[in-house]
DNA sequence: CACCAGGCAAGTA
DNA sequence: TACTTGCATGGT
């Protein structure tokens, strides 16, 4: 990957451009699978900086373990995660997630991750508050399974560069990535992180700065 | 001051 | 099915 040669696969060419421009992203920040899972819920429609504050609160109170979080009243959890915004609903969503792991995987996160990709995704999606992006983020970044994460940035960057249809949906867009990329967890990990990096610099909603974007004319072979 | 950030669910028509 | 709205703090 990223040999410097221009790749004939358009999506891999995008990856090569971004990889050459930005270098390794080292996602996902988080010291444990539990921390990554919690972060995946907390970052819903929320700046990552604020998620880090919420996680720091849990760590400071020595509450970042499955048993602590599982037994903690939802109202108390909400106070710990307050800086991440939407704290009441996110506290309930985290409780829903822990309850599913308790019910279906004996309270062991490792058992969830030992399940098949499709099986674990189904159970994650059944949790109220876990949608496709959150589920795939947990599967890719915590479980290290080949689930390609789609987010608003992915859609914005690729449609703005006219690499995909403007009105595509989550699963169609994800399928395009799965169809054109080798099934490689570290590639999926890095690619998603690189898309976020380029979007933050060049593809903000309000200020589209397209000059000097590393993806200019990537569609031409 | 307005706008946005690594979504999701529920309500409406 | 296709919009719209609530959820909420903190940075620019």
PDB file of C-alpha atoms (C1' of nucleotides) in Angstrom:
ATOM      1  CA  UNK A   1       0.000   0.000   0.000  1.00  0.00           C
ATOM      2  CA  UNK A   2       1.158   3.510  -0.702  1.00  0.00           C
ATOM      3  CA  UNK A   3       4.142   2.645  -2.858  1.00  0.00           C
ATOM      4  CA  UNK A   4       4.151   6.010  -4.545  1.00  0.00           C
ATOM      5  CA  UNK A   5       3.018   4.417  -7.823  1.00  0.00           C
ATOM      6  CA  UNK A   6      -0.265   5.753  -9.156  1.00  0.00           C
ATOM      7  CA  UNK A   7      -2.814   3.036  -8.528  1.00  0.00           C
ATOM      8  CA  UNK A   8      -5.367   2.025 -11.167  1.00  0.00           C
ATOM      9  CA  UNK A   9      -8.010   1.625  -8.448  1.00  0.00           C
ATOM     10  CA  UNK A  10      -9.606   5.022  -7.878  1.00  0.00           C
ATOM     11  CA  UNK A  11     -10.311   4.550  -4.181  1.00  0.00           C
ATOM     12  CA  UNK A  12      -6.811   3.222  -3.540  1.00  0.00           C
ATOM     13  CA  UNK A  13      -5.452   6.217  -5.436  1.00  0.00           C
ATOM     14  CA  UNK A  14      -7.378   8.471  -3.044  1.00  0.00           C
ATOM     15  CA  UNK A  15      -5.866   6.540  -0.152  1.00  0.00           C
ATOM     16  CA  UNK A  16      -2.350   6.858  -1.580  1.00  0.00           C
ATOM     17  CA  UNK A  17      -2.742  10.606  -2.048  1.00  0.00           C
ATOM     18  CA  UNK A  18      -4.005  11.124   1.479  1.00  0.00           C
ATOM     19  CA  UNK A  19      -1.454   8.777   2.996  1.00  0.00           C
ATOM     20  CA  UNK A  20       1.414  10.543   1.230  1.00  0.00           C
ATOM     21  CA  UNK A  21       0.070  13.935   2.269  1.00  0.00           C
ATOM     22  CA  UNK A  22      -0.823  13.298   5.894  1.00  0.00           C
ATOM     23  CA  UNK A  23       1.168  10.236   6.980  1.00  0.00           C
ATOM     24  CA  UNK A  24       0.096   7.788   9.690  1.00  0.00           C
ATOM     25  CA  UNK A  25      -2.886   8.921  11.772  1.00  0.00           C
ATOM     26  CA  UNK A  26      -2.623   6.398  14.614  1.00  0.00           C
ATOM     27  CA  UNK A  27      -6.362   6.039  15.255  1.00  0.00           C
ATOM     28  CA  UNK A  28      -8.177   5.195  17.483  1.00  0.00           C
ATOM     29  CA  UNK A  29      -6.912   7.139  20.493  1.00  0.00           C
ATOM     30  CA  UNK A  30      -7.877   5.045  23.514  1.00  0.00           C
ATOM     31  CA  UNK A  31      -6.057   2.736  25.874  1.00  0.00           C
ATOM     32  CA  UNK A  32      -8.582  -0.090  25.962  1.00  0.00           C
ATOM     33  CA  UNK A  33     -11.401  -1.640  23.977  1.00  0.00           C
ATOM     34  CA  UNK A  34     -13.839  -0.304  26.554  1.00  0.00           C
ATOM     35  CA  UNK A  35     -12.497   3.216  26.166  1.00  0.00           C
ATOM     36  CA  UNK A  36     -12.827   2.992  22.380  1.00  0.00           C
ATOM     37  CA  UNK A  37     -16.402   1.745  22.708  1.00  0.00           C
ATOM     38  CA  UNK A  38     -17.350   4.532  25.080  1.00  0.00           C
ATOM     39  CA  UNK A  39     -15.657   7.072  22.821  1.00  0.00           C
ATOM     40  CA  UNK A  40     -17.608   5.796  19.815  1.00  0.00           C
ATOM     41  CA  UNK A  41     -20.897   6.637  21.512  1.00  0.00           C
ATOM     42  CA  UNK A  42     -19.707   9.911  23.029  1.00  0.00           C
ATOM     43  CA  UNK A  43     -18.389  11.260  19.735  1.00  0.00           C
ATOM     44  CA  UNK A  44     -21.798  11.115  18.048  1.00  0.00           C
ATOM     45  CA  UNK A  45     -22.258  14.555  16.494  1.00  0.00           C
ATOM     46  CA  UNK A  46     -19.640  15.872  18.908  1.00  0.00           C
ATOM     47  CA  UNK A  47     -16.134  17.294  18.686  1.00  0.00           C
ATOM     48  CA  UNK A  48     -13.480  14.801  19.789  1.00  0.00           C
ATOM     49  CA  UNK A  49     -11.915  17.312  22.200  1.00  0.00           C
ATOM     50  CA  UNK A  50     -15.072  17.251  24.293  1.00  0.00           C
ATOM     51  CA  UNK A  51     -15.142  13.454  24.229  1.00  0.00           C
ATOM     52  CA  UNK A  52     -11.628  13.395  25.678  1.00  0.00           C
ATOM     53  CA  UNK A  53     -12.748  15.584  28.560  1.00  0.00           C
ATOM     54  CA  UNK A  54     -15.622  13.219  29.315  1.00  0.00           C
ATOM     55  CA  UNK A  55     -13.345  10.172  29.226  1.00  0.00           C
ATOM     56  CA  UNK A  56     -10.798  11.985  31.394  1.00  0.00           C
ATOM     57  CA  UNK A  57     -13.550  12.531  33.973  1.00  0.00           C
ATOM     58  CA  UNK A  58     -14.305   8.810  34.055  1.00  0.00           C
ATOM     59  CA  UNK A  59     -10.627   7.956  34.380  1.00  0.00           C
ATOM     60  CA  UNK A  60     -10.078  10.505  37.109  1.00  0.00           C
ATOM     61  CA  UNK A  61     -12.932   8.976  39.073  1.00  0.00           C
ATOM     62  CA  UNK A  62     -11.516   5.523  38.332  1.00  0.00           C
ATOM     63  CA  UNK A  63     -14.838   4.556  36.782  1.00  0.00           C
ATOM     64  CA  UNK A  64     -13.695   3.415  33.334  1.00  0.00           C
ATOM     65  CA  UNK A  65     -14.328  -0.297  33.774  1.00  0.00           C
ATOM     66  CA  UNK A  66     -17.232  -2.420  32.640  1.00  0.00           C
ATOM     67  CA  UNK A  67     -18.370  -3.297  36.167  1.00  0.00           C
ATOM     68  CA  UNK A  68     -18.232   0.311  37.385  1.00  0.00           C
ATOM     69  CA  UNK A  69     -20.112   1.660  34.400  1.00  0.00           C
ATOM     70  CA  UNK A  70     -22.578  -1.206  34.438  1.00  0.00           C
ATOM     71  CA  UNK A  71     -23.519  -0.633  38.081  1.00  0.00           C
ATOM     72  CA  UNK A  72     -23.442   3.170  37.949  1.00  0.00           C
ATOM     73  CA  UNK A  73     -26.814   4.932  37.950  1.00  0.00           C
ATOM     74  CA  UNK A  74     -27.521   6.525  34.583  1.00  0.00           C
ATOM     75  CA  UNK A  75     -27.836   9.921  36.206  1.00  0.00           C
ATOM     76  CA  UNK A  76     -24.380   9.694  37.748  1.00  0.00           C
ATOM     77  CA  UNK A  77     -22.888   8.533  34.457  1.00  0.00           C
ATOM     78  CA  UNK A  78     -24.477  11.553  32.783  1.00  0.00           C
ATOM     79  CA  UNK A  79     -22.572  13.870  35.124  1.00  0.00           C
ATOM     80  CA  UNK A  80     -19.234  12.252  34.305  1.00  0.00           C
ATOM     81  CA  UNK A  81     -19.764  12.599  30.569  1.00  0.00           C
ATOM     82  CA  UNK A  82     -21.322  16.065  30.641  1.00  0.00           C
ATOM     83  CA  UNK A  83     -18.577  17.783  28.586  1.00  0.00           C
ATOM     84  CA  UNK A  84     -19.368  15.543  25.602  1.00  0.00           C
ATOM     85  CA  UNK A  85     -22.808  17.114  25.200  1.00  0.00           C
ATOM     86  CA  UNK A  86     -26.149  15.271  24.874  1.00  0.00           C
ATOM     87  CA  UNK A  87     -25.087  13.770  28.186  1.00  0.00           C
ATOM     88  CA  UNK A  88     -28.465  12.451  29.313  1.00  0.00           C
ATOM     89  CA  UNK A  89     -29.205  10.587  26.111  1.00  0.00           C
ATOM     90  CA  UNK A  90     -25.618   9.366  25.735  1.00  0.00           C
ATOM     91  CA  UNK A  91     -25.565   8.058  29.293  1.00  0.00           C
ATOM     92  CA  UNK A  92     -28.683   6.024  28.516  1.00  0.00           C
ATOM     93  CA  UNK A  93     -27.162   4.826  25.228  1.00  0.00           C
ATOM     94  CA  UNK A  94     -24.044   3.612  27.036  1.00  0.00           C
ATOM     95  CA  UNK A  95     -26.190   1.801  29.583  1.00  0.00           C
ATOM     96  CA  UNK A  96     -28.136   0.165  26.736  1.00  0.00           C
ATOM     97  CA  UNK A  97     -24.867  -0.984  25.191  1.00  0.00           C
ATOM     98  CA  UNK A  98     -23.534  -2.410  28.465  1.00  0.00           C
ATOM     99  CA  UNK A  99     -26.844  -4.160  29.084  1.00  0.00           C
ATOM    100  CA  UNK A 100     -26.655  -5.856  25.675  1.00  0.00           C
ATOM    101  CA  UNK A 101     -23.128  -7.075  26.462  1.00  0.00           C
ATOM    102  CA  UNK A 102     -24.298  -8.326  29.837  1.00  0.00           C
ATOM    103  CA  UNK A 103     -27.312 -10.118  28.329  1.00  0.00           C
ATOM    104  CA  UNK A 104     -25.721 -11.623  25.233  1.00  0.00           C
ATOM    105  CA  UNK A 105     -22.021 -11.912  26.002  1.00  0.00           C
ATOM    106  CA  UNK A 106     -21.905 -12.624  29.735  1.00  0.00           C
ATOM    107  CA  UNK A 107     -20.697  -9.083  30.343  1.00  0.00           C
ATOM    108  CA  UNK A 108     -17.460  -9.780  28.501  1.00  0.00           C
ATOM    109  CA  UNK A 109     -16.493  -7.329  25.759  1.00  0.00           C
ATOM    110  CA  UNK A 110     -13.993  -9.881  24.487  1.00  0.00           C
ATOM    111  CA  UNK A 111     -16.843 -12.328  23.831  1.00  0.00           C
ATOM    112  CA  UNK A 112     -18.609  -9.707  21.730  1.00  0.00           C
ATOM    113  CA  UNK A 113     -15.450  -9.249  19.694  1.00  0.00           C
ATOM    114  CA  UNK A 114     -14.923 -12.987  19.302  1.00  0.00           C
ATOM    115  CA  UNK A 115     -18.330 -13.220  17.632  1.00  0.00           C
ATOM    116  CA  UNK A 116     -18.530 -13.047  13.826  1.00  0.00           C
ATOM    117  CA  UNK A 117     -18.528  -9.651  12.118  1.00  0.00           C
ATOM    118  CA  UNK A 118     -22.159  -9.990  11.068  1.00  0.00           C
ATOM    119  CA  UNK A 119     -23.280 -11.424  14.401  1.00  0.00           C
ATOM    120  CA  UNK A 120     -21.613  -8.765  16.495  1.00  0.00           C
ATOM    121  CA  UNK A 121     -22.807  -5.993  14.191  1.00  0.00           C
ATOM    122  CA  UNK A 122     -26.397  -7.228  14.418  1.00  0.00           C
ATOM    123  CA  UNK A 123     -26.281  -7.195  18.186  1.00  0.00           C
ATOM    124  CA  UNK A 124     -24.686  -3.747  18.252  1.00  0.00           C
ATOM    125  CA  UNK A 125     -27.329  -2.354  15.881  1.00  0.00           C
ATOM    126  CA  UNK A 126     -30.092  -3.734  18.059  1.00  0.00           C
ATOM    127  CA  UNK A 127     -28.938  -1.419  20.857  1.00  0.00           C
ATOM    128  CA  UNK A 128     -31.005   1.758  20.997  1.00  0.00           C
ATOM    129  CA  UNK A 129     -28.513   4.533  20.417  1.00  0.00           C
ATOM    130  CA  UNK A 130     -26.058   2.546  18.309  1.00  0.00           C
ATOM    131  CA  UNK A 131     -26.485   3.234  14.609  1.00  0.00           C
ATOM    132  CA  UNK A 132     -24.412   2.005  11.666  1.00  0.00           C
ATOM    133  CA  UNK A 133     -21.501   4.403  12.106  1.00  0.00           C
ATOM    134  CA  UNK A 134     -21.129   3.785  15.831  1.00  0.00           C
ATOM    135  CA  UNK A 135     -21.401   0.022  15.321  1.00  0.00           C
ATOM    136  CA  UNK A 136     -18.789   0.000  12.573  1.00  0.00           C
ATOM    137  CA  UNK A 137     -16.464   2.248  14.569  1.00  0.00           C
ATOM    138  CA  UNK A 138     -16.615  -0.188  17.471  1.00  0.00           C
ATOM    139  CA  UNK A 139     -16.101  -3.157  15.149  1.00  0.00           C
ATOM    140  CA  UNK A 140     -13.158  -1.620  13.305  1.00  0.00           C
ATOM    141  CA  UNK A 141     -11.322   0.294  15.984  1.00  0.00           C
ATOM    142  CA  UNK A 142     -12.017  -1.829  19.056  1.00  0.00           C
ATOM    143  CA  UNK A 143     -12.715  -5.303  17.652  1.00  0.00           C
ATOM    144  CA  UNK A 144     -10.234  -4.923  14.745  1.00  0.00           C
ATOM    145  CA  UNK A 145     -12.733  -6.345  12.284  1.00  0.00           C
ATOM    146  CA  UNK A 146     -12.923  -5.265   8.602  1.00  0.00           C
ATOM    147  CA  UNK A 147     -15.910  -2.898   8.927  1.00  0.00           C
ATOM    148  CA  UNK A 148     -15.432   0.258   6.859  1.00  0.00           C
ATOM    149  CA  UNK A 149     -16.665   3.293   8.794  1.00  0.00           C
ATOM    150  CA  UNK A 150     -18.734   5.819   6.851  1.00  0.00           C
ATOM    151  CA  UNK A 151     -19.410   9.244   8.323  1.00  0.00           C
ATOM    152  CA  UNK A 152     -20.633  12.631   7.156  1.00  0.00           C
ATOM    153  CA  UNK A 153     -17.067  13.548   6.204  1.00  0.00           C
ATOM    154  CA  UNK A 154     -16.720  10.477   4.010  1.00  0.00           C
ATOM    155  CA  UNK A 155     -19.888  11.361   2.174  1.00  0.00           C
ATOM    156  CA  UNK A 156     -18.940  15.042   1.897  1.00  0.00           C
ATOM    157  CA  UNK A 157     -15.388  14.506   0.661  1.00  0.00           C
ATOM    158  CA  UNK A 158     -16.227  11.808  -1.878  1.00  0.00           C
ATOM    159  CA  UNK A 159     -19.327  13.491  -3.268  1.00  0.00           C
ATOM    160  CA  UNK A 160     -17.630  16.881  -3.463  1.00  0.00           C
ATOM    161  CA  UNK A 161     -14.873  15.321  -5.548  1.00  0.00           C
ATOM    162  CA  UNK A 162     -17.550  13.583  -7.600  1.00  0.00           C
ATOM    163  CA  UNK A 163     -16.235  10.139  -6.737  1.00  0.00           C
ATOM    164  CA  UNK A 164     -19.645   8.880  -5.592  1.00  0.00           C
ATOM    165  CA  UNK A 165     -23.295   9.812  -6.110  1.00  0.00           C
ATOM    166  CA  UNK A 166     -24.458  12.785  -4.061  1.00  0.00           C
ATOM    167  CA  UNK A 167     -27.560  11.017  -2.733  1.00  0.00           C
ATOM    168  CA  UNK A 168     -26.009   7.668  -1.831  1.00  0.00           C
ATOM    169  CA  UNK A 169     -26.827   6.203   1.583  1.00  0.00           C
ATOM    170  CA  UNK A 170     -24.688   4.641   4.337  1.00  0.00           C
ATOM    171  CA  UNK A 171     -24.756   1.051   3.169  1.00  0.00           C
ATOM    172  CA  UNK A 172     -24.406   1.825  -0.549  1.00  0.00           C
ATOM    173  CA  UNK A 173     -21.405   4.025   0.113  1.00  0.00           C
ATOM    174  CA  UNK A 174     -19.896   1.447   2.426  1.00  0.00           C
ATOM    175  CA  UNK A 175     -20.404  -1.241  -0.206  1.00  0.00           C
ATOM    176  CA  UNK A 176     -18.459   0.830  -2.735  1.00  0.00           C
ATOM    177  CA  UNK A 177     -15.496   0.899  -0.372  1.00  0.00           C
ATOM    178  CA  UNK A 178     -15.795  -2.817   0.370  1.00  0.00           C
ATOM    179  CA  UNK A 179     -16.005  -3.625  -3.349  1.00  0.00           C
ATOM    180  CA  UNK A 180     -12.946  -1.619  -4.328  1.00  0.00           C
ATOM    181  CA  UNK A 181     -10.614  -2.180  -1.382  1.00  0.00           C
ATOM    182  CA  UNK A 182      -8.766  -5.275  -0.180  1.00  0.00           C
ATOM    183  CA  UNK A 183     -10.233  -6.516   3.102  1.00  0.00           C
ATOM    184  CA  UNK A 184      -7.532  -5.123   5.349  1.00  0.00           C
ATOM    185  CA  UNK A 185      -8.231  -3.845   8.851  1.00  0.00           C
ATOM    186  CA  UNK A 186      -5.238  -1.517   9.000  1.00  0.00           C
ATOM    187  CA  UNK A 187      -6.157  -0.053   5.597  1.00  0.00           C
ATOM    188  CA  UNK A 188      -9.755   0.553   6.714  1.00  0.00           C
ATOM    189  CA  UNK A 189      -8.501   2.069   9.965  1.00  0.00           C
ATOM    190  CA  UNK A 190      -6.074   4.430   8.274  1.00  0.00           C
ATOM    191  CA  UNK A 191      -8.357   5.355   5.365  1.00  0.00           C
ATOM    192  CA  UNK A 192     -11.211   6.522   7.548  1.00  0.00           C
ATOM    193  CA  UNK A 193      -8.855   8.560   9.715  1.00  0.00           C
ATOM    194  CA  UNK A 194      -7.288  10.151   6.625  1.00  0.00           C
ATOM    195  CA  UNK A 195     -10.699  11.092   5.244  1.00  0.00           C
ATOM    196  CA  UNK A 196     -11.461  12.867   8.502  1.00  0.00           C
ATOM    197  CA  UNK A 197      -8.093  14.643   8.308  1.00  0.00           C
ATOM    198  CA  UNK A 198      -8.623  15.957   4.781  1.00  0.00           C
ATOM    199  CA  UNK A 199     -12.231  16.892   5.494  1.00  0.00           C
ATOM    200  CA  UNK A 200     -11.267  18.933   8.539  1.00  0.00           C
ATOM    201  CA  UNK A 201      -8.727  20.875   6.518  1.00  0.00           C
ATOM    202  CA  UNK A 202     -10.429  21.230   3.139  1.00  0.00           C
ATOM    203  CA  UNK A 203     -14.035  20.098   3.306  1.00  0.00           C
ATOM    204  CA  UNK A 204     -15.723  21.912   6.163  1.00  0.00           C
ATOM    205  CA  UNK A 205     -19.407  22.573   5.642  1.00  0.00           C
ATOM    206  CA  UNK A 206     -19.236  26.336   5.764  1.00  0.00           C
ATOM    207  CA  UNK A 207     -15.811  27.014   4.257  1.00  0.00           C
ATOM    208  CA  UNK A 208     -14.952  24.696   1.419  1.00  0.00           C
ATOM    209  CA  UNK A 209     -11.263  25.394   0.770  1.00  0.00           C
ATOM    210  CA  UNK A 210     -10.556  23.387  -2.293  1.00  0.00           C
ATOM    211  CA  UNK A 211      -7.294  25.052  -3.278  1.00  0.00           C
ATOM    212  CA  UNK A 212      -4.275  22.911  -2.386  1.00  0.00           C
ATOM    213  CA  UNK A 213      -6.471  19.963  -1.461  1.00  0.00           C
ATOM    214  CA  UNK A 214      -4.422  16.772  -1.965  1.00  0.00           C
ATOM    215  CA  UNK A 215      -7.357  15.190  -3.796  1.00  0.00           C
ATOM    216  CA  UNK A 216      -7.482  17.660  -6.658  1.00  0.00           C
ATOM    217  CA  UNK A 217      -7.867  15.847  -9.985  1.00  0.00           C
ATOM    218  CA  UNK A 218      -7.504  12.457  -8.326  1.00  0.00           C
ATOM    219  CA  UNK A 219     -10.279  11.237 -10.633  1.00  0.00           C
ATOM    220  CA  UNK A 220      -8.033  11.647 -13.678  1.00  0.00           C
ATOM    221  CA  UNK A 221      -5.831   8.703 -14.341  1.00  0.00           C
TER     222      UNK A 221
ATOM    223  C1'  DC B   1     -23.236  36.531  17.791  1.00  0.00           C
ATOM    224  C1'  DA B   2     -23.848  32.247  14.677  1.00  0.00           C
ATOM    225  C1'  DC B   3     -22.273  27.982  13.428  1.00  0.00           C
ATOM    226  C1'  DC B   4     -20.452  23.509  13.902  1.00  0.00           C
ATOM    227  C1'  DA B   5     -18.620  18.992  15.842  1.00  0.00           C
ATOM    228  C1'  DG B   6     -15.990  11.592  13.983  1.00  0.00           C
ATOM    229  C1'  DG B   7     -25.287  10.479  14.989  1.00  0.00           C
ATOM    230  C1'  DC B   8     -29.444   8.518  16.294  1.00  0.00           C
ATOM    231  C1'  DA B   9     -34.270   8.052  17.209  1.00  0.00           C
ATOM    232  C1'  DA B  10     -38.854   9.643  17.139  1.00  0.00           C
ATOM    233  C1'  DG B  11     -42.327  12.294  15.175  1.00  0.00           C
ATOM    234  C1'  DT B  12     -44.856  14.102  11.183  1.00  0.00           C
ATOM    235  C1'  DA B  13     -47.179  13.973   6.655  1.00  0.00           C
TER     236       DA B  13
ATOM    237  C1'  DT C   1     -40.621   7.001   2.134  1.00  0.00           C
ATOM    238  C1'  DA C   2     -38.700  11.639   3.061  1.00  0.00           C
ATOM    239  C1'  DC C   3     -38.105  15.367   5.822  1.00  0.00           C
ATOM    240  C1'  DT C   4     -37.834  17.640  10.552  1.00  0.00           C
ATOM    241  C1'  DT C   5     -36.664  18.042  15.371  1.00  0.00           C
ATOM    242  C1'  DG C   6     -34.591  17.063  20.073  1.00  0.00           C
ATOM    243  C1'  DC C   7     -30.569  16.129  22.298  1.00  0.00           C
ATOM    244  C1'  DA C   8     -26.375  20.059  24.671  1.00  0.00           C
ATOM    245  C1'  DT C   9     -21.559  21.285  25.645  1.00  0.00           C
ATOM    246  C1'  DG C  10     -17.612  23.859  24.100  1.00  0.00           C
ATOM    247  C1'  DG C  11     -14.518  25.845  20.430  1.00  0.00           C
ATOM    248  C1'  DT C  12     -13.905  29.218  16.638  1.00  0.00           C
TER     249       DT C  12
END
